[in-house]
PDB file of C-alpha atoms in Angstrom:
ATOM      1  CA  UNK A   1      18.685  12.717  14.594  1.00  0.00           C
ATOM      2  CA  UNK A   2      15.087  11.356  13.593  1.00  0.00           C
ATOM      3  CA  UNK A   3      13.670  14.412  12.674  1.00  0.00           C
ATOM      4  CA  UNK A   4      16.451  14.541   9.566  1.00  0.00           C
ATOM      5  CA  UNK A   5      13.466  11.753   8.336  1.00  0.00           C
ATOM      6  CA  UNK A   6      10.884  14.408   6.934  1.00  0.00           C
ATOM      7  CA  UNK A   7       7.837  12.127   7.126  1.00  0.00           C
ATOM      8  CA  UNK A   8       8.918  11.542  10.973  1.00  0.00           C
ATOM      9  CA  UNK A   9       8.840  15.401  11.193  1.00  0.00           C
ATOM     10  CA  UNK A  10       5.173  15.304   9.548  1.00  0.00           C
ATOM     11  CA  UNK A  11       4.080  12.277  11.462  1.00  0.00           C
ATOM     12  CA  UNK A  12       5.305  14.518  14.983  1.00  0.00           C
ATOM     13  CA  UNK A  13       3.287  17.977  13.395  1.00  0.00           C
ATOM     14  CA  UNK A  14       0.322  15.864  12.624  1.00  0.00           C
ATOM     15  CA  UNK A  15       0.080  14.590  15.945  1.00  0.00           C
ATOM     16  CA  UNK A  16       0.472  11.239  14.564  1.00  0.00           C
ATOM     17  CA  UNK A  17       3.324  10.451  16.992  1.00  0.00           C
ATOM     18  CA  UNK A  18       4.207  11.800  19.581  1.00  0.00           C
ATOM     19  CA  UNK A  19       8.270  12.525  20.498  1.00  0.00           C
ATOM     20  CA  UNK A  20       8.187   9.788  22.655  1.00  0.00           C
ATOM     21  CA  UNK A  21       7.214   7.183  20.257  1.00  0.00           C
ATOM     22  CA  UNK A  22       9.558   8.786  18.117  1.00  0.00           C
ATOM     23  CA  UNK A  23      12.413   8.176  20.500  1.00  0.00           C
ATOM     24  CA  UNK A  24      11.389   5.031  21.350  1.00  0.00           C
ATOM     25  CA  UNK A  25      11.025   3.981  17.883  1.00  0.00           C
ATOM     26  CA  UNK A  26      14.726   5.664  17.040  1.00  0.00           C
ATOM     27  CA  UNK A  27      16.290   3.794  19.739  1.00  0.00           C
ATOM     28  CA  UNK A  28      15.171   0.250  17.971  1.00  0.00           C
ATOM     29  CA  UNK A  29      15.798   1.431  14.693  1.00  0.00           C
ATOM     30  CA  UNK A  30      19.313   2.112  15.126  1.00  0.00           C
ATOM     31  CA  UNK A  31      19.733  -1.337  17.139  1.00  0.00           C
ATOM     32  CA  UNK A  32      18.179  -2.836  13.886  1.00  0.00           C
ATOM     33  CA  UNK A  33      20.915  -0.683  11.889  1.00  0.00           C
ATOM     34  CA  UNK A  34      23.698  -1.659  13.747  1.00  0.00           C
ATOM     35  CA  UNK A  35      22.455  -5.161  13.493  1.00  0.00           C
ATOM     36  CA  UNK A  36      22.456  -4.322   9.190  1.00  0.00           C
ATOM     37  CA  UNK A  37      18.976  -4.314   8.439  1.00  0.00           C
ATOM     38  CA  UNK A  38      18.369  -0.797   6.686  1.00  0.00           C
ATOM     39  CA  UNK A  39      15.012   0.844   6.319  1.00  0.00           C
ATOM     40  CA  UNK A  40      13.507   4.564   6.760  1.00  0.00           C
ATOM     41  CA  UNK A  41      12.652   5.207  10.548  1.00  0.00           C
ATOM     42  CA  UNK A  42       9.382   5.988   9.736  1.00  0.00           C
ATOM     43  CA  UNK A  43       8.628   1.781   8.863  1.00  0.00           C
ATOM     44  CA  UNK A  44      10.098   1.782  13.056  1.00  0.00           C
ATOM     45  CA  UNK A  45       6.867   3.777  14.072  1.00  0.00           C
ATOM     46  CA  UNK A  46       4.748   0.706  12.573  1.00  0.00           C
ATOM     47  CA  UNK A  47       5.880  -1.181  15.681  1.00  0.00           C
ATOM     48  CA  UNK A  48       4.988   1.160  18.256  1.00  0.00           C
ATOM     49  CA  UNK A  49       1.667  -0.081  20.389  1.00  0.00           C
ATOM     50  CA  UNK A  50      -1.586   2.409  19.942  1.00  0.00           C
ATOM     51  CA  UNK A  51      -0.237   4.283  16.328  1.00  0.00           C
ATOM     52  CA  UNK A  52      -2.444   5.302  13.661  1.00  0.00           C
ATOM     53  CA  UNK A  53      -0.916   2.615  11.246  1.00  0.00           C
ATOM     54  CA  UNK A  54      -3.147   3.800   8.462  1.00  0.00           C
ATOM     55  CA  UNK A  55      -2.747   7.534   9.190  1.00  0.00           C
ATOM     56  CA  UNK A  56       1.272   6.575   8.497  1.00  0.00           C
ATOM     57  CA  UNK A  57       1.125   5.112   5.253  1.00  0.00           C
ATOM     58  CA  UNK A  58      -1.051   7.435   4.104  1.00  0.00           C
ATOM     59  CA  UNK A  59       1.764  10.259   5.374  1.00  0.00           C
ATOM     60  CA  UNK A  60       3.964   8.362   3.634  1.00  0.00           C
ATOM     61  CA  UNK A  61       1.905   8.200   0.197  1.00  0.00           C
ATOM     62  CA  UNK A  62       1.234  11.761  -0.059  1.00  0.00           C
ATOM     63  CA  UNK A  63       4.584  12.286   0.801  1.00  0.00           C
ATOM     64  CA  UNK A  64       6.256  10.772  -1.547  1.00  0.00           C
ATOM     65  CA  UNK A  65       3.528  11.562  -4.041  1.00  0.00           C
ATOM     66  CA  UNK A  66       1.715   8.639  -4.942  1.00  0.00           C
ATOM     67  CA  UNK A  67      -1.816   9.354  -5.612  1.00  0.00           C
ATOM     68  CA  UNK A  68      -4.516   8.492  -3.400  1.00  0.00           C
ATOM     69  CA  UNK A  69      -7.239   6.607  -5.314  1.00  0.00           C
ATOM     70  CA  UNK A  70     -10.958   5.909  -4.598  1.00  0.00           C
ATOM     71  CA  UNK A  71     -11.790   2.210  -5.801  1.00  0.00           C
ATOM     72  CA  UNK A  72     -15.319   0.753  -7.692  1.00  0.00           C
ATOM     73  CA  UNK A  73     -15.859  -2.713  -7.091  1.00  0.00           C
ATOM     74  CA  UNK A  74     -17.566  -3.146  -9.961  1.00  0.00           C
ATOM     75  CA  UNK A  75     -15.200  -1.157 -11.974  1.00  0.00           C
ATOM     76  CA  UNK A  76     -11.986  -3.296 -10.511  1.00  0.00           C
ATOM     77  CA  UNK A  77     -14.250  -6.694 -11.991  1.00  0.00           C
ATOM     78  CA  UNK A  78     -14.682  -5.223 -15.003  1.00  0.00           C
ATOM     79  CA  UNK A  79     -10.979  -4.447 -15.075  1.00  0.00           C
ATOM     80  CA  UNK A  80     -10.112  -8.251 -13.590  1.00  0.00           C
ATOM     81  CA  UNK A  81     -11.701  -9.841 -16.473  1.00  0.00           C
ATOM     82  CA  UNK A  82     -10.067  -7.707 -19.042  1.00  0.00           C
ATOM     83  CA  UNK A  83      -6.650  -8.358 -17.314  1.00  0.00           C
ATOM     84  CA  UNK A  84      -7.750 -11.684 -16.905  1.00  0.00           C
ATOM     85  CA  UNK A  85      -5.597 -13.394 -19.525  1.00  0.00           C
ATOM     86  CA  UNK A  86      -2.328 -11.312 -18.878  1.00  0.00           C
ATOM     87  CA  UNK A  87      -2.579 -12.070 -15.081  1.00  0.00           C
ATOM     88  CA  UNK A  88      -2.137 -15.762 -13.815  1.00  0.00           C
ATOM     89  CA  UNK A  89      -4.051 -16.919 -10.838  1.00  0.00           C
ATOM     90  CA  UNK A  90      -1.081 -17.542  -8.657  1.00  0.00           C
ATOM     91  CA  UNK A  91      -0.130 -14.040  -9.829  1.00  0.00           C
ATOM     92  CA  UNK A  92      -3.673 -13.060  -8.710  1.00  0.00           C
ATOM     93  CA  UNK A  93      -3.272 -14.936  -5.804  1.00  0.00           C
ATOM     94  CA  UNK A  94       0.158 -13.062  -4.850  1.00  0.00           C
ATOM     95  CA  UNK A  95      -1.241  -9.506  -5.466  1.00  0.00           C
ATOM     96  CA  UNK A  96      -4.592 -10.106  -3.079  1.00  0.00           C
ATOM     97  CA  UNK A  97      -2.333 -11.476  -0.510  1.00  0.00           C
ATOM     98  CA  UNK A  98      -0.013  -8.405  -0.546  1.00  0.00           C
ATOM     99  CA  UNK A  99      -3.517  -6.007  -0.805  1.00  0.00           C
ATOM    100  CA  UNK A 100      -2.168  -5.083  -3.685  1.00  0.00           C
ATOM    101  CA  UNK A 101      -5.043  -4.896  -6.501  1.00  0.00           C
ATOM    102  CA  UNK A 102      -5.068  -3.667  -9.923  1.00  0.00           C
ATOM    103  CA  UNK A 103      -8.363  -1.221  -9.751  1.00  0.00           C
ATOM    104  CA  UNK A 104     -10.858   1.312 -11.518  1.00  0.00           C
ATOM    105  CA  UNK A 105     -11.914   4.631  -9.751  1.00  0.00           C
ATOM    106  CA  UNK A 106     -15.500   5.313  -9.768  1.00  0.00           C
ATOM    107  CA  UNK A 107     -16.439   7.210 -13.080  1.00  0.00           C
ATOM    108  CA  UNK A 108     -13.782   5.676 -14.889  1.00  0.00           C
ATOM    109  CA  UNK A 109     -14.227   3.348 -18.066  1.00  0.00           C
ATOM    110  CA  UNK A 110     -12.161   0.899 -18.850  1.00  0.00           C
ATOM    111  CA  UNK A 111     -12.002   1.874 -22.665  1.00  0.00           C
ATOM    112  CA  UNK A 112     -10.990   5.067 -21.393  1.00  0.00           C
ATOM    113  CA  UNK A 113      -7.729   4.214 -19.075  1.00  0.00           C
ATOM    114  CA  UNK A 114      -4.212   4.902 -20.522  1.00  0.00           C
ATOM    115  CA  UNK A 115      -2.547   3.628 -17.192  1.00  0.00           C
ATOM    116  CA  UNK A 116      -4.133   0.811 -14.990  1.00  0.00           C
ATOM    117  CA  UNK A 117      -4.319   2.327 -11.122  1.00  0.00           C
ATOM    118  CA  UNK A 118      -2.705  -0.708  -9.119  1.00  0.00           C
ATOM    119  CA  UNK A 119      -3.720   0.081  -5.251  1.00  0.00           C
ATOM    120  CA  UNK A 120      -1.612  -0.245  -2.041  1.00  0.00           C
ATOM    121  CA  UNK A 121      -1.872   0.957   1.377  1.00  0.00           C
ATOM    122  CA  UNK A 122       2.094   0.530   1.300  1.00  0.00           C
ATOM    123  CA  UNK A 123       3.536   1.673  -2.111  1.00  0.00           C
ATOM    124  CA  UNK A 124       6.964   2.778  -0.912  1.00  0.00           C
ATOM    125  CA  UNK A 125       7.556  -1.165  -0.446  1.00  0.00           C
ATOM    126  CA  UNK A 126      10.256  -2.206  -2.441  1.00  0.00           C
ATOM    127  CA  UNK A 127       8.702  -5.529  -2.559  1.00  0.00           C
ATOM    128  CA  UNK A 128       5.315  -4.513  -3.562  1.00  0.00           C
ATOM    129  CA  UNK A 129       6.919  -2.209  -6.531  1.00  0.00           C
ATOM    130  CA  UNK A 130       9.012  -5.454  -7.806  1.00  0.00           C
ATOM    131  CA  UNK A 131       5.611  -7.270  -7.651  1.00  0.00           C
ATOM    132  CA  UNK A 132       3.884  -5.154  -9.718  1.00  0.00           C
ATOM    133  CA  UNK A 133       6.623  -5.468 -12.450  1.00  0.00           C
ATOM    134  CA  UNK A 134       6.869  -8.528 -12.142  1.00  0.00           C
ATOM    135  CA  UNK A 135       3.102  -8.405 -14.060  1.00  0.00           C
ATOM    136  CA  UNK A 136       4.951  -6.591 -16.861  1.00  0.00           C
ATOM    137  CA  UNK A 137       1.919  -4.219 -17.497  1.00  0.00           C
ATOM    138  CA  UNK A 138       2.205  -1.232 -19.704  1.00  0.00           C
ATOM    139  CA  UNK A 139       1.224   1.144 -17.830  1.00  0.00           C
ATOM    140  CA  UNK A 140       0.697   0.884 -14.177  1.00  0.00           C
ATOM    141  CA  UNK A 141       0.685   3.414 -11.806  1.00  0.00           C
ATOM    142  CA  UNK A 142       0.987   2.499  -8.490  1.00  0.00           C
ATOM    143  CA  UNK A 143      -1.537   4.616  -6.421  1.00  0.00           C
ATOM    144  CA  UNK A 144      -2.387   4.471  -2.416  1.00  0.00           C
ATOM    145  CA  UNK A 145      -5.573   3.538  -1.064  1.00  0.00           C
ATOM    146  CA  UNK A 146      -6.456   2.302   2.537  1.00  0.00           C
ATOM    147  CA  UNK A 147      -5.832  -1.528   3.468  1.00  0.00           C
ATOM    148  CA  UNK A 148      -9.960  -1.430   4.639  1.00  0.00           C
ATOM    149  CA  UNK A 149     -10.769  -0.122   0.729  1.00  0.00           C
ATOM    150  CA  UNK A 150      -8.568  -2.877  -0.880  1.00  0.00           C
ATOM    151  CA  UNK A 151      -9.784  -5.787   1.372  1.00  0.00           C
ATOM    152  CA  UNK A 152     -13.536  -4.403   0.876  1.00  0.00           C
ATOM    153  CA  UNK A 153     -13.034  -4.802  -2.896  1.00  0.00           C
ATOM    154  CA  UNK A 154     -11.080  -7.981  -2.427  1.00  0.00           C
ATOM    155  CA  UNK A 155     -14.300  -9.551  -0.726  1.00  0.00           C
ATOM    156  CA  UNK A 156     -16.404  -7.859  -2.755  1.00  0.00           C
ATOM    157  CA  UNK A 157     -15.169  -8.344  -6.165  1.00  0.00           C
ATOM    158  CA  UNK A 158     -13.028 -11.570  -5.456  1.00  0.00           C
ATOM    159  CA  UNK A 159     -15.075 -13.275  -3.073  1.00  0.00           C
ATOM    160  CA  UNK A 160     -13.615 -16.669  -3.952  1.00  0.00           C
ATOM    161  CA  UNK A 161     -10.482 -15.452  -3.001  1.00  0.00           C
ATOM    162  CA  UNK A 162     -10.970 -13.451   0.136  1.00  0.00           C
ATOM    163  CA  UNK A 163      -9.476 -16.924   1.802  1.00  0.00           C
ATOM    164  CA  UNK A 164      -6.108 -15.532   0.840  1.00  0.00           C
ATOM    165  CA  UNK A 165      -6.348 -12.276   3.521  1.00  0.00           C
ATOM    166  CA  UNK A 166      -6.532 -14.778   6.236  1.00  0.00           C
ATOM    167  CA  UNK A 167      -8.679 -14.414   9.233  1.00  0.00           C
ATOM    168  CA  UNK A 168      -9.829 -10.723   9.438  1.00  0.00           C
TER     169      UNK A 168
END
């Protein structure tokens, strides 16, 4: 039954989806099960035409608790050059192309920070959470922001990098 997936049943009282895009979206999920690939229904509704992709990952943030943060650009560059020599570039380069970026929230000082905010729009990703350890950080906490905030600080405060997002 899809609505025994509780961010499906939030998704369906938002008026996110509707129950047809939930059934659809069932329907090729358990093909994909039966086929062995395993993941929450929820990740199904990303493939349905016309959805509020952003609206579901940021269902699925609160959800499962990860804090939404707001990002300063020229916090996050103050925050890049202090990480700087713990981060390599193709480490850098692996992070902006998974819009994953370690960041400062606006009012924040980097003196001040006992955990570094690292921001996803996707941070129920099992590949984005071994990606972030990889970086073996004290200290991270892996927040949600929207995909428009990170590539807007991406641009902004790695401009010579904003090659890696591709064509936008």
């Amino acid at each position: 039954d899809p609505l025994h997936d509780r961010v499906v049943r939030i998704l369906l009282a938002d008026g996110v989806v509707t129950r047809e895009e939930v059934e659809h979206a069932w329907m090729r999920w358990l093909r994909r099960l039966r086929d062995g690939e395993e993941y929450p229904l929820w990740r199904e509704l990303l493939n349905t035409p016309d959805v509020d992709i952003e609206a579901i990952f940021e269902i699925v943030a609160m959800t499962y608790a990860f804090r939404r943060v707001h990002i300063s650009v020229p916090g996050t560059m103050a925050l890049a050059a202090h990480l700087g020599p713990r981060i390599t570039d193709a480490q850098w380069n692996t992070l902006i192309e998974n819009l994953v970026v370690p960041v400062l929230e606006p009012g924040q000082r980097l003196e001040a920070i006992r955990r570094v905010p690292c921001a996803t729009f996707d941070p129920t990703n099992p590949d984005v959470r071994r990606l972030v350890a990889s970086l073996n950080l004290p200290g991270i906490e892996l927040c949600y922001a929207p995909a428009a905030d990170i590539i807007q600080v991406i641009t902004e405060a790695f401009p010579e990098k904003k090659y890696l997002l591709g064509p936008l």
